[in-house]
Amino acid sequence: MLVGALQAGTAVLYAALGEVIVERAGVINLGLEGTMLMGASVGFAVTYQTGNPWLGLIAAALAGALFNLVLAFLVVTRGANQLASGLALGFLGIGLSALIGRPYVGQLIEGLRNVPLPILADIPFVGEVLFQHDVLIYAVIPLAFFLQWVLFSTRWGLSIRTVGEDKTVAYAAGLRTQWLQYQALFVGGLLAGLGGAHLSLAFTGVWGEQMTSGRGFIAVALVIFAAWNPLRAVLGAFLFGGALAFQLQLQARGAPVSPFFLDMIPYLLTLGVLIFLRGNRKFAMPAGLKTVFEGMR
Amino acid sequence: MKCLYGFYRPTSGEILIEGRQVHIATPLDGRQLGIGMVFQNFTLIPAMTVAENVALFLPALGIVLHPKAIQARIREVATRYGLEINPAAHVFDLSMGERQKVEILKILLAGARVLIFDEPTSVLAPHEVDGLFAIFDKLRQDGYAILFITHKLPEVMASAQRITVLRRGRVVGQLMRDEATPQAIVRLMLGAEPPPPVQREGLANEAGAPLFEMNTLSLVDEHTGIGLKEVSLQIFAGEIVGVAGVSGNGQSELADVALGLRRPDGGAFILAGQDASHWSTATILAHGLACIPEDPLRMEAIPGMTVVENMVLGEQLRYTAMGGLTMNWTGARKDAELFLNTTFVTTPPRLDWPVENLSGGNLQRVVIARELSRQPAVLLAYYPARGLDVSNAEAMRQLLLSYRSKGVGILLVSEDMDELFALSDRLVVMYHGRIVGTFRPHETTADEIGHLMTGGSRETTREGAN
């Protein structure tokens, strides 16, 4: 089941880590579901055509990033409403990915292979759980540490957080707020695209319409659960992955618990976090989230 | 001043730095020229630490941050100028005075040589103000130039070497500290002596009970620290009471309490002879209070609704038709037209326009017309001439006088001395949430009022209302 938690949680975690960066820069991407699906379908298509899953991964990341740049144009350059733009783009992504993936439904590919790490994989139990996975799973936790460092210990991270907190201050500090938000959305799209590709290239190895089944929305919820902190997002993603794996096992054993109830667990967790973390400024959301900067009067 | 820092761009004229003409288009340009500004509303990010806030403005910040090094630099400068602060603390934990220290540290470390302070003392407690002046002195001795913007005379006299007086966007005088007297500065600030008060028929009727009364009313405001302090105020029928004072000295809190938006922490508020301290806003309005607020778009009008809809707000019941199922819009329209036409000289604004599209003056007319259409017994008029052109402002003044002769009690809050002297039966001066003087307009001078409004004291000040 631990294996299941890792495998099921990874895609969500990539998307959530990207969304942490995006929201820290003051933009909320409710269309994350669409961004992930674009990554999943483009990654699958490129892998099928070239037979090379690495090219597929690169294509998936770029597809996600480009898709997010459309949102950047809408909300940063045009100053459109973030919630409406995000939702509309999300549904556009669902449709567009289905269109791209249409010829590949039911096709099989040689996806990302599991790479057992030498020596480590031979450790009984631990080796099986932790060290017999594909590359994306290995990379995700170091990535979370890396992003934590980037956000809190580099100039770029400080600039991103400033833009997300208060664009007037950012402007006064001489930062190029719009350019930074574009950058954040680009990075967020890369990661969401990788997350989607993990589903189609590694976790299932097939393409299906709406195969993310709500993981994009779960990722948005996880960002809140994680209080905009990459490391806490790891915890949340694997809790979610665990719940999903648990549910699959229960169903396999025919336990009398409704799978619909289990589907709700990640959202219940998020609601609980929203209720209990309110008012604690350490966990406060970026103050400038969703606001549109209209320039100085 | 924001021009100098690069927040706004000047439309004409030039800026010289060390004799060289410079072009400042963004705050970054300003900073690179060594200009630093401490704003009235601090430009700090509460969720970040002091060190992070300072780091944002450092000119040569590495790609990777070194918090230890930044903290050490903060400590070094802080000790020299008495700005001690814990660099690792989060800004939301700091008091207003401490936040100001962070602002100063920030611009010092950013390499500023010219420091601009925009009303820095408005957020400080008295002892913190003294501390700030001590910091000014140390900075001055180290060769920094300081531009200190304030409207408080004692502070100018205590800290400045050279004094420039601005009135309505113009420099009206420059004085050296040695040759300056508070009287001279006040005269420059206010311009010419105000005209003698307009003679009106009939004196205010102070025989009956006051329509509106505040008794040693207090309101604690933790945010600004000003609030209201033991304010006693009475308005009688057919009287205009003028409130002089620089805005932000308790005037808006007065209206908040009167309208039931905030509860007083002490004292009593009496309306129509009954204790109204705990009435709801609806009850207060039903007892004949009307208010032309400080900021009409925020307080009294809904930007996206049309003029007629806004006119009806608060009076929905009067225009209800068919048992509440619909509204009598034709009637509302007719009334709105009538009021707007009779109250002002120029053509009224289009009734079906959303009010957000109206000019400031037209919006003000809509709000005034609506408040007067409610047949108030007491009217609180905050800066009623705001946005009106000369002829409309005069019409508005005549309107206030005509309501006064109908027996309405009017509180006129204004910064315009001419207006206050021309209209008031009684004048009170507010400073820092307190009423610091009560006068008959013909028994005082604009000098005296100006002195009190800027924090001066007078032995001859007659405390307490008559």
PDB file of C-alpha atoms in Angstrom, chain B residues 204-213 233-239 270-274 377-378 407 409 426 466:
ATOM      1  CA  ALA B 204     -29.306  79.506  16.885  1.00  0.00           C
ATOM      2  CA  ASN B 205     -31.982  78.218  19.175  1.00  0.00           C
ATOM      3  CA  GLU B 206     -30.170  76.907  22.207  1.00  0.00           C
ATOM      4  CA  ALA B 207     -33.160  77.118  24.483  1.00  0.00           C
ATOM      5  CA  GLY B 208     -34.562  73.640  23.930  1.00  0.00           C
ATOM      6  CA  ALA B 209     -32.855  70.305  24.379  1.00  0.00           C
ATOM      7  CA  PRO B 210     -30.043  69.563  21.929  1.00  0.00           C
ATOM      8  CA  LEU B 211     -30.984  67.368  18.976  1.00  0.00           C
ATOM      9  CA  PHE B 212     -27.659  65.603  19.033  1.00  0.00           C
ATOM     10  CA  GLU B 213     -25.373  65.238  21.988  1.00  0.00           C
ATOM     11  CA  LEU B 233     -20.521  68.010  21.584  1.00  0.00           C
ATOM     12  CA  GLN B 234     -24.033  69.372  21.272  1.00  0.00           C
ATOM     13  CA  ILE B 235     -26.005  70.375  18.230  1.00  0.00           C
ATOM     14  CA  PHE B 236     -29.190  72.408  18.724  1.00  0.00           C
ATOM     15  CA  ALA B 237     -32.021  72.899  16.284  1.00  0.00           C
ATOM     16  CA  GLY B 238     -31.266  75.519  13.653  1.00  0.00           C
ATOM     17  CA  GLU B 239     -27.565  75.585  14.363  1.00  0.00           C
ATOM     18  CA  ILE B 270     -27.795  60.962  22.790  1.00  0.00           C
ATOM     19  CA  LEU B 271     -30.063  61.430  19.822  1.00  0.00           C
ATOM     20  CA  ALA B 272     -33.477  63.085  20.066  1.00  0.00           C
ATOM     21  CA  GLY B 273     -33.266  62.948  23.853  1.00  0.00           C
ATOM     22  CA  GLN B 274     -32.643  59.202  24.064  1.00  0.00           C
ATOM     23  CA  ALA B 377     -33.409  66.539  11.873  1.00  0.00           C
ATOM     24  CA  VAL B 378     -29.628  66.355  12.203  1.00  0.00           C
ATOM     25  CA  GLY B 407     -34.515  74.078  12.238  1.00  0.00           C
ATOM     26  CA  GLY B 409     -29.045  70.886  13.331  1.00  0.00           C
ATOM     27  CA  ARG B 426     -20.181  77.622  16.707  1.00  0.00           C
ATOM     28  CA  ASN B 466     -21.734  76.400  25.972  1.00  0.00           C
TER      29      ASN B 466
END
